Amino acid sequence: MISITSLIGTRSVSQDISVQIFQIYYTLLTHISLIFRDYQGAIPYIRKFEIEKKKFENYFTPSFRLCMQSNFACIYFGAGQYRQALVWCNDAMSHPPKTRDDVMYVVRVLNLLIHFELGNMIILPSLIRSTQSYLTKIGHSNKFVSILFKYIRLLVRSESKREQSVIFSEFSGALRPILNNKFDNDILDDIDLLGLIRMKVSDAK
C-alpha cells in the first residue's frame, strides 16, 4: 500500500485519477491504523498528508475531507494528544448541516471525550446536553449512547480520581454486553474508549 502514491505524478495518470489514488491511499491508511490501534505509527503520515494535500485539496470530495478529519482526530485521541485531536474535531464540526451522519456521530462523541480528558468540566454539562440532543436528532440513540451519557455524567460529577476509577470500572462492565453487537459497538472501532477506560482504572491502582 505504501507504494500506491508512487503512481501519482506519472504522465500516464490523469489529475482525476491522481486525486482518487491519493484519497484511497489515505482512507485505507488511516482506517488500518485505527483497526490495529497503531496511533503513533500513523501520526507521521498525517503530517505527510498535510504537506502533500496542497496539490489536490481543491479536488477533494466533502465526504473525504470529513472522513480524514474524523480519522485524524481519532488517531490523535488514541495517541493521547488531546489538543491536537480537538483541532481536527473542530475542523470536522465546522462542516455544514446535512453532512454524513455516521461520521458526525463519531466526531460528536469524540469531542465530548476530548473535553473530558482536557478537564473542561465547566462546559461539559451543556456539551453533554447538546451532544445528546444532536445524536437523538440524527437517529443515533442506541445502547452505546445510553451507556455513554449515563457514565459521562457520573464522571463529571465525581470528586476524586478514586471515585472516577470506580465509575470507569462500572463503565467497562456496562459496555461488555454490547461488544458482540455491531449495531451498538461500531463506534468503538474508531474510538478506543475501552483502551482509555483500562488506562484510567490502571492509573488509579
XYZ file of N, CA and C in Angstrom:
615
model
N 0.820 -1.201 0.000
C 0.000 0.000 0.000
C 0.859 1.258 0.000
N 2.037 1.194 0.627
C 2.892 2.373 0.717
C 3.292 2.861 -0.662
N 3.371 1.943 -1.659
C 3.837 2.310 -2.994
C 2.747 2.913 -3.864
N 1.516 2.942 -3.385
C 0.418 3.463 -4.199
C 0.686 4.884 -4.647
N 1.198 5.710 -3.756
C 1.392 7.126 -4.097
C 2.471 7.324 -5.150
N 3.263 6.307 -5.432
C 4.285 6.438 -6.475
C 3.652 6.579 -7.846
N 2.380 6.151 -7.962
C 1.664 6.301 -9.226
C 1.293 7.754 -9.498
N 1.152 8.521 -8.423
C 0.735 9.916 -8.573
C 1.873 10.733 -9.177
N 1.522 11.487 -10.185
C 2.525 12.343 -10.799
C 3.123 11.762 -12.063
N 2.862 10.487 -12.356
C 3.358 9.927 -13.601
C 2.538 10.466 -14.754
N 3.138 10.585 -15.920
C 2.462 11.209 -17.053
C 1.244 10.423 -17.516
N 1.234 9.121 -17.242
C 0.141 8.276 -17.724
C -1.102 8.364 -16.845
N -1.003 9.060 -15.724
C -2.119 9.149 -14.787
C -2.703 10.558 -14.811
N -4.010 10.649 -15.039
C -4.669 11.957 -15.106
C -4.790 12.577 -13.725
N -5.117 13.868 -13.703
C -5.312 14.567 -12.439
C -6.428 13.925 -11.635
N -7.515 13.566 -12.314
C -8.659 12.964 -11.634
C -8.274 11.636 -10.982
N -7.536 10.809 -11.706
C -7.097 9.518 -11.163
C -6.109 9.735 -10.024
N -5.233 10.716 -10.158
C -4.263 11.018 -9.102
C -4.965 11.388 -7.802
N -6.014 12.199 -7.902
C -6.781 12.595 -6.721
C -7.447 11.371 -6.090
N -8.013 10.503 -6.927
C -8.664 9.300 -6.417
C -7.668 8.383 -5.710
N -6.479 8.230 -6.299
C -5.439 7.403 -5.669
C -5.052 7.986 -4.317
N -4.871 9.298 -4.282
C -4.495 9.983 -3.047
C -5.546 9.758 -1.968
N -6.816 9.905 -2.333
C -7.900 9.747 -1.365
C -8.002 8.301 -0.882
N -7.902 7.351 -1.794
C -7.978 5.940 -1.412
C -6.818 5.569 -0.500
N -5.638 6.049 -0.841
C -4.434 5.740 -0.067
C -4.589 6.171 1.395
N -4.981 7.427 1.615
C -5.080 7.920 2.986
C -6.318 7.388 3.707
N -7.370 7.076 2.970
C -8.535 6.442 3.596
C -8.149 5.070 4.132
N -7.471 4.266 3.321
C -7.040 2.931 3.752
C -6.014 3.011 4.878
N -5.072 3.916 4.730
C -4.002 4.038 5.718
C -4.550 4.365 7.101
N -5.430 5.348 7.176
C -5.971 5.745 8.482
C -6.925 4.688 9.025
N -7.692 4.052 8.142
C -8.616 3.010 8.584
C -7.853 1.831 9.191
N -6.790 1.408 8.529
C -5.975 0.298 9.038
C -5.307 0.684 10.357
N -4.846 1.921 10.457
C -4.220 2.396 11.699
C -5.195 2.344 12.861
N -6.454 2.689 12.601
C -7.468 2.652 13.653
C -7.822 1.217 14.035
N -7.928 0.348 13.056
C -8.254 -1.053 13.340
C -7.197 -1.692 14.238
N -5.919 -1.434 13.903
C -4.819 -2.065 14.637
C -4.292 -1.198 15.788
N -4.963 -0.080 16.057
C -4.600 0.824 17.149
C -3.151 1.306 17.021
N -2.706 1.504 15.797
C -1.330 1.963 15.558
C -1.318 3.487 15.460
N -1.601 4.137 16.576
C -1.748 5.587 16.566
C -0.427 6.317 16.349
N 0.588 5.933 17.091
C 1.879 6.607 16.961
C 2.464 6.416 15.563
N 2.267 5.216 15.005
C 2.781 4.950 13.662
C 2.068 5.752 12.587
N 0.818 6.141 12.850
C 0.028 6.873 11.851
C 0.319 8.364 11.846
N 0.779 8.902 12.964
C 0.948 10.358 13.075
C 1.914 10.938 12.035
N 3.054 10.300 11.749
C 3.915 10.846 10.680
C 3.215 10.929 9.327
N 2.272 10.014 9.076
C 1.556 10.047 7.808
C 0.507 11.157 7.775
N -0.003 11.533 8.943
C -0.908 12.682 8.990
C -0.131 13.943 8.619
N 1.070 14.065 9.144
C 1.909 15.222 8.808
C 2.285 15.215 7.330
N 2.530 14.005 6.800
C 2.824 13.875 5.371
C 1.617 14.288 4.542
N 0.436 13.895 4.999
C -0.803 14.273 4.326
C -0.944 15.791 4.242
N -0.657 16.472 5.330
C -0.823 17.927 5.362
C 0.100 18.628 4.371
N 1.237 18.015 4.080
C 2.155 18.577 3.084
C 1.684 18.244 1.675
N 1.338 16.981 1.451
C 1.001 16.511 0.110
C -0.368 16.984 -0.375
N -1.281 17.288 0.560
C -2.648 17.621 0.172
C -2.729 18.907 -0.650
N -1.696 19.760 -0.569
C -1.731 21.051 -1.259
C -1.897 20.888 -2.768
N -1.438 19.744 -3.293
C -1.542 19.505 -4.734
C -2.951 19.097 -5.155
N -3.743 18.615 -4.199
C -5.019 18.003 -4.567
C -6.237 18.548 -3.838
N -6.049 19.365 -2.793
C -7.161 19.684 -1.899
C -8.314 20.408 -2.576
N -8.065 21.079 -3.685
C -9.162 21.742 -4.397
C -10.106 20.735 -5.055
N -9.665 19.487 -5.135
C -10.444 18.443 -5.803
C -11.029 17.426 -4.820
N -10.750 17.586 -3.530
C -11.252 16.628 -2.547
C -12.781 16.655 -2.504
N -13.374 15.478 -2.323
C -14.815 15.426 -2.088
C -15.085 15.846 -0.642
N -16.240 16.436 -0.364
C -16.570 16.802 1.024
C -16.538 15.601 1.964
N -16.989 14.455 1.455
C -17.009 13.248 2.279
C -15.599 12.824 2.675
N -14.663 12.879 1.732
C -13.275 12.521 2.037
C -12.683 13.486 3.056
N -12.935 14.752 2.861
C -12.403 15.771 3.774
C -12.875 15.513 5.212
N -14.166 15.236 5.355
C -14.743 14.993 6.672
C -14.198 13.699 7.283
N -14.106 12.656 6.478
C -13.596 11.371 6.983
C -12.164 11.488 7.467
N -11.347 12.237 6.754
C -9.954 12.412 7.182
C -9.889 13.181 8.495
N -10.678 14.224 8.621
C -10.681 14.997 9.862
C -11.101 14.128 11.042
N -12.119 13.300 10.834
C -12.583 12.393 11.879
C -11.518 11.348 12.212
N -10.938 10.721 11.184
C -9.922 9.694 11.424
C -8.690 10.264 12.110
N -8.262 11.446 11.675
C -7.085 12.069 12.300
C -7.373 12.392 13.763
N -8.574 12.889 14.042
C -8.941 13.190 15.430
C -8.913 11.920 16.277
N -9.435 10.817 15.739
C -9.437 9.542 16.467
C -8.019 9.036 16.704
N -7.149 9.217 15.729
C -5.754 8.775 15.870
C -5.041 9.577 16.950
N -5.179 10.885 16.914
C -4.532 11.717 17.942
C -5.121 11.433 19.329
N -6.419 11.166 19.392
C -7.038 10.810 20.667
C -6.443 9.510 21.191
N -6.330 8.523 20.327
C -5.746 7.246 20.725
C -4.311 7.375 21.182
N -3.600 8.348 20.610
C -2.207 8.592 20.985
C -2.085 9.448 22.245
N -3.215 9.894 22.789
C -3.185 10.729 23.988
C -2.856 12.183 23.717
N -2.884 12.603 22.449
C -2.597 14.001 22.088
C -3.948 14.718 21.912
N -4.546 15.062 23.044
C -5.931 15.507 23.045
C -6.136 16.887 22.422
N -5.192 17.771 22.591
C -5.363 19.108 21.996
C -5.307 19.043 20.472
N -4.412 18.212 19.961
C -4.338 18.048 18.512
C -5.590 17.349 17.996
N -6.092 16.385 18.769
C -7.339 15.713 18.398
C -8.493 16.714 18.335
N -8.506 17.669 19.272
C -9.577 18.667 19.306
C -9.531 19.581 18.085
N -8.328 19.893 17.613
C -8.191 20.724 16.407
C -8.910 20.061 15.232
N -8.649 18.757 15.050
C -9.271 18.041 13.928
C -10.771 17.856 14.163
N -11.170 17.665 15.404
C -12.596 17.560 15.734
C -13.324 18.851 15.379
N -12.745 19.956 15.760
C -13.353 21.254 15.464
C -13.464 21.473 13.961
N -12.436 21.058 13.215
C -12.494 21.169 11.752
C -13.665 20.355 11.204
N -13.832 19.143 11.730
C -14.918 18.278 11.268
C -16.283 18.886 11.595
N -16.415 19.464 12.784
C -17.704 20.015 13.198
C -18.035 21.337 12.499
N -17.071 21.892 11.781
C -17.335 23.122 11.033
C -18.032 22.844 9.705
N -18.200 21.560 9.362
C -18.900 21.225 8.121
C -20.363 21.638 8.221
N -20.974 21.958 7.094
C -22.382 22.391 7.124
C -23.315 21.260 7.524
N -24.559 21.610 7.919
C -25.547 20.572 8.235
C -25.786 19.660 7.027
N -26.483 18.579 7.258
C -26.797 17.595 6.223
C -25.526 16.944 5.674
N -24.553 16.790 6.525
C -23.358 16.058 6.139
C -23.522 14.610 6.572
N -22.482 13.800 6.496
C -22.604 12.369 6.795
C -22.854 12.121 8.277
N -24.040 11.618 8.584
C -24.425 11.402 9.980
C -23.556 10.349 10.657
N -23.117 9.321 9.900
C -22.309 8.268 10.512
C -20.974 8.797 10.999
N -20.388 9.715 10.231
C -19.104 10.299 10.626
C -19.308 11.310 11.748
N -20.351 12.120 11.649
C -20.600 13.123 12.679
C -20.942 12.482 14.020
N -21.527 11.318 13.994
C -21.775 10.543 15.220
C -20.465 10.294 15.947
N -19.456 9.828 15.216
C -18.129 9.586 15.801
C -17.520 10.885 16.304
N -17.593 11.923 15.489
C -16.965 13.206 15.816
C -17.578 13.813 17.077
N -18.884 13.780 17.198
C -19.551 14.383 18.362
C -19.236 13.639 19.651
N -19.228 12.306 19.575
C -18.874 11.528 20.762
C -17.420 11.778 21.131
N -16.550 11.795 20.139
C -15.130 12.028 20.391
C -14.903 13.411 20.990
N -15.608 14.404 20.491
C -15.478 15.765 21.007
C -15.800 15.811 22.500
N -16.819 15.081 22.894
C -17.210 15.008 24.309
C -16.089 14.387 25.152
N -15.534 13.288 24.669
C -14.467 12.591 25.403
C -13.198 13.434 25.480
N -12.894 14.151 24.419
C -11.699 15.010 24.414
C -11.827 16.095 25.483
N -12.982 16.740 25.538
C -13.169 17.804 26.528
C -13.099 17.248 27.954
N -13.563 16.025 28.130
C -13.419 15.400 29.451
C -11.941 15.195 29.770
N -11.192 14.681 28.819
C -9.768 14.433 29.043
C -8.983 15.723 29.258
N -9.431 16.803 28.668
C -8.768 18.096 28.860
C -9.200 18.787 30.151
N -10.156 18.175 30.856
C -10.583 18.734 32.135
C -11.489 19.937 32.022
N -12.199 20.056 30.908
C -13.088 21.209 30.705
C -14.450 20.961 31.359
N -14.436 20.809 32.678
C -15.635 20.402 33.407
C -16.727 21.466 33.422
N -16.352 22.728 33.281
C -17.356 23.797 33.317
C -18.296 23.711 32.118
N -17.742 23.415 30.948
C -18.585 23.392 29.750
C -19.209 22.017 29.486
N -18.739 20.988 30.178
C -19.190 19.638 29.864
C -20.692 19.403 30.084
N -21.316 19.906 31.160
C -22.763 19.659 31.304
C -23.575 20.146 30.101
N -23.298 21.361 29.616
C -24.037 21.863 28.455
C -23.635 21.116 27.187
N -22.374 20.716 27.107
C -21.908 19.968 25.943
C -22.561 18.584 25.892
N -22.726 17.963 27.050
C -23.419 16.671 27.118
C -24.852 16.816 26.607
N -25.542 17.856 27.060
C -26.929 18.060 26.633
C -27.029 18.285 25.125
N -26.151 19.140 24.600
C -26.220 19.448 23.165
C -25.832 18.244 22.319
N -24.874 17.460 22.795
C -24.455 16.268 22.055
C -25.560 15.227 22.053
N -26.180 15.031 23.216
C -27.273 14.060 23.298
C -28.432 14.479 22.394
N -28.744 15.758 22.384
C -29.816 16.263 21.522
C -29.480 16.044 20.050
N -28.227 16.311 19.696
C -27.798 16.141 18.301
C -27.887 14.679 17.875
N -27.410 13.771 18.712
C -27.421 12.352 18.363
C -28.841 11.811 18.254
N -29.737 12.303 19.102
C -31.146 11.914 19.010
C -31.741 12.392 17.688
N -31.379 13.616 17.312
C -31.893 14.218 16.075
C -31.471 13.433 14.844
N -30.242 12.911 14.842
C -29.764 12.180 13.658
C -30.028 10.676 13.766
N -30.747 10.265 14.808
C -31.153 8.876 14.923
C -30.119 7.934 15.496
N -29.208 8.462 16.302
C -28.182 7.618 16.934
C -28.438 7.553 18.446
N -29.541 6.930 18.818
C -29.875 6.748 20.233
C -29.814 5.262 20.578
N -28.658 4.659 20.330
C -28.516 3.226 20.571
C -28.075 2.945 22.011
N -27.825 1.676 22.294
C -27.433 1.260 23.646
C -26.118 1.894 24.077
N -25.161 1.975 23.154
C -23.875 2.587 23.492
C -24.069 4.027 23.956
N -24.861 4.775 23.227
C -25.083 6.189 23.557
C -25.721 6.328 24.944
N -26.676 5.454 25.251
C -27.315 5.494 26.577
C -26.295 5.253 27.689
N -25.434 4.268 27.475
C -24.394 3.954 28.463
C -23.404 5.111 28.588
N -22.983 5.648 27.446
C -22.018 6.751 27.444
C -22.515 7.930 28.270
N -23.742 8.372 28.016
C -24.234 9.564 28.711
C -24.474 9.302 30.190
N -24.864 8.093 30.536
C -25.025 7.769 31.950
C -23.704 7.934 32.699
N -22.643 7.371 32.136
C -21.376 7.348 32.861
C -20.577 8.641 32.707
N -20.725 9.343 31.587
C -20.002 10.611 31.449
C -20.570 11.630 32.437
N -21.874 11.561 32.699
C -22.481 12.453 33.706
C -21.952 12.125 35.102
N -21.855 10.843 35.406
C -21.310 10.435 36.704
C -19.865 10.893 36.853
N -19.096 10.785 35.778
C -17.682 11.183 35.833
C -17.534 12.688 36.040
N -18.377 13.446 35.377
C -18.311 14.907 35.526
C -18.638 15.320 36.953
N -19.553 14.592 37.607
C -19.940 14.932 38.983
C -19.007 14.326 40.036
N -18.103 13.456 39.625
C -17.207 12.800 40.583
C -16.259 13.809 41.223
N -15.795 13.486 42.424
C -14.994 14.444 43.189
C -13.563 13.977 43.445
N -13.196 12.799 42.957
C -11.833 12.318 43.182
C -11.439 11.320 42.104
N -10.140 11.122 41.942
C -9.629 10.138 40.996
C -10.070 8.735 41.379
N -10.119 8.483 42.679
C -10.548 7.170 43.150
C -11.998 6.902 42.766
N -12.835 7.912 42.940
C -14.245 7.767 42.569
C -14.376 7.556 41.063
N -13.568 8.297 40.296
C -13.582 8.127 38.843
C -13.170 6.719 38.447
N -12.196 6.155 39.150
C -11.735 4.805 38.841
C -12.868 3.791 39.010
N -13.642 3.955 40.079
C -14.783 3.065 40.322
C -15.815 3.210 39.207
N -16.073 4.456 38.808
C -17.049 4.713 37.745
C -16.557 4.129 36.422
N -15.263 4.289 36.142
C -14.713 3.730 34.908
C -14.825 2.206 34.903
N -14.612 1.570 36.050
C -14.764 0.109 36.142
C -16.199 -0.303 35.831
N -17.156 0.443 36.376
C -18.569 0.155 36.115
C -18.916 0.437 34.645
N -18.315 1.479 34.113
C -18.499 1.848 32.702
C -18.061 0.684 31.804
N -16.883 0.130 32.106
C -16.367 -1.009 31.347
C -17.315 -2.200 31.419
N -17.832 -2.467 32.608
C -18.775 -3.573 32.781
C -20.062 -3.366 32.010
N -20.517 -2.121 31.946
C -21.749 -1.807 31.220
C -21.573 -1.971 29.706
N -20.345 -1.716 29.220
C -20.084 -1.839 27.786
C -19.914 -3.287 27.341
N -19.497 -4.146 28.262
C -19.172 -5.530 27.901
C -20.301 -6.256 27.163
N -21.554 -6.144 27.605
C -22.628 -6.885 26.915
C -22.859 -6.455 25.464
N -22.445 -5.245 25.077
C -22.717 -4.799 23.705
C -21.553 -5.054 22.756
N -20.463 -5.633 23.251
C -19.268 -5.780 22.417
C -19.473 -6.724 21.236
N -20.447 -7.615 21.329
C -20.730 -8.531 20.222
C -21.887 -8.068 19.348
N -22.350 -6.853 19.608
C -23.467 -6.307 18.840
C -22.955 -5.158 17.979
N -22.761 -5.415 16.688
C -22.152 -4.415 15.813
C -22.992 -3.149 15.690
N -24.300 -3.270 15.829
C -25.147 -2.088 15.745
C -24.836 -1.113 16.865
N -24.541 -1.654 18.041
C -24.297 -0.814 19.205
C -22.830 -0.443 19.399
N -21.903 -1.270 18.902
C -20.497 -1.043 19.259
C -19.615 -0.581 18.107
N -20.188 -0.277 16.942
C -19.362 0.055 15.778
C -18.467 1.268 16.017
N -18.895 2.183 16.867
C -18.094 3.380 17.128
C -16.770 3.042 17.830
N -16.749 1.909 18.527
C -15.536 1.513 19.247
C -14.421 1.079 18.302
N -14.744 0.868 17.010
C -13.695 0.604 16.023
C -12.853 1.854 15.790
N -13.488 3.020 15.873
C -12.795 4.286 15.622
C -12.246 4.916 16.895
N -13.033 4.868 17.955
C -12.636 5.499 19.221
C -12.243 4.402 20.203
N -11.000 4.435 20.649
C -10.515 3.398 21.570
C -10.938 3.734 22.999
N -12.237 3.721 23.222
C -12.770 4.049 24.537
C -12.390 2.988 25.563
N -12.400 1.736 25.159
C -12.045 0.657 26.092
C -10.588 0.777 26.534
N -9.719 1.173 25.612
C -8.318 1.394 25.971
C -8.176 2.528 26.961
N -8.944 3.594 26.760
C -8.923 4.728 27.684
C -9.400 4.309 29.063
N -10.476 3.520 29.115
C -11.018 3.063 30.385
C -10.012 2.188 31.130
N -9.376 1.266 30.404
C -8.363 0.400 31.035
C -7.231 1.228 31.615
N -6.817 2.263 30.914
C -5.744 3.125 31.368
C -6.155 3.871 32.638
N -7.388 4.371 32.674
C -7.874 5.117 33.832
C -7.943 4.232 35.075
N -8.436 3.026 34.900
C -8.543 2.099 36.030
C -7.161 1.689 36.512
N -6.249 1.437 35.575
C -4.893 1.027 35.920
C -4.134 2.143 36.642
N -4.297 3.383 36.183
C -3.588 4.521 36.787
C -4.006 4.759 38.225
N -5.213 4.362 38.568
C -5.714 4.604 39.925
C -5.265 3.547 40.915
N -4.671 2.460 40.421
C -4.264 1.370 41.331
C -2.933 1.685 42.002
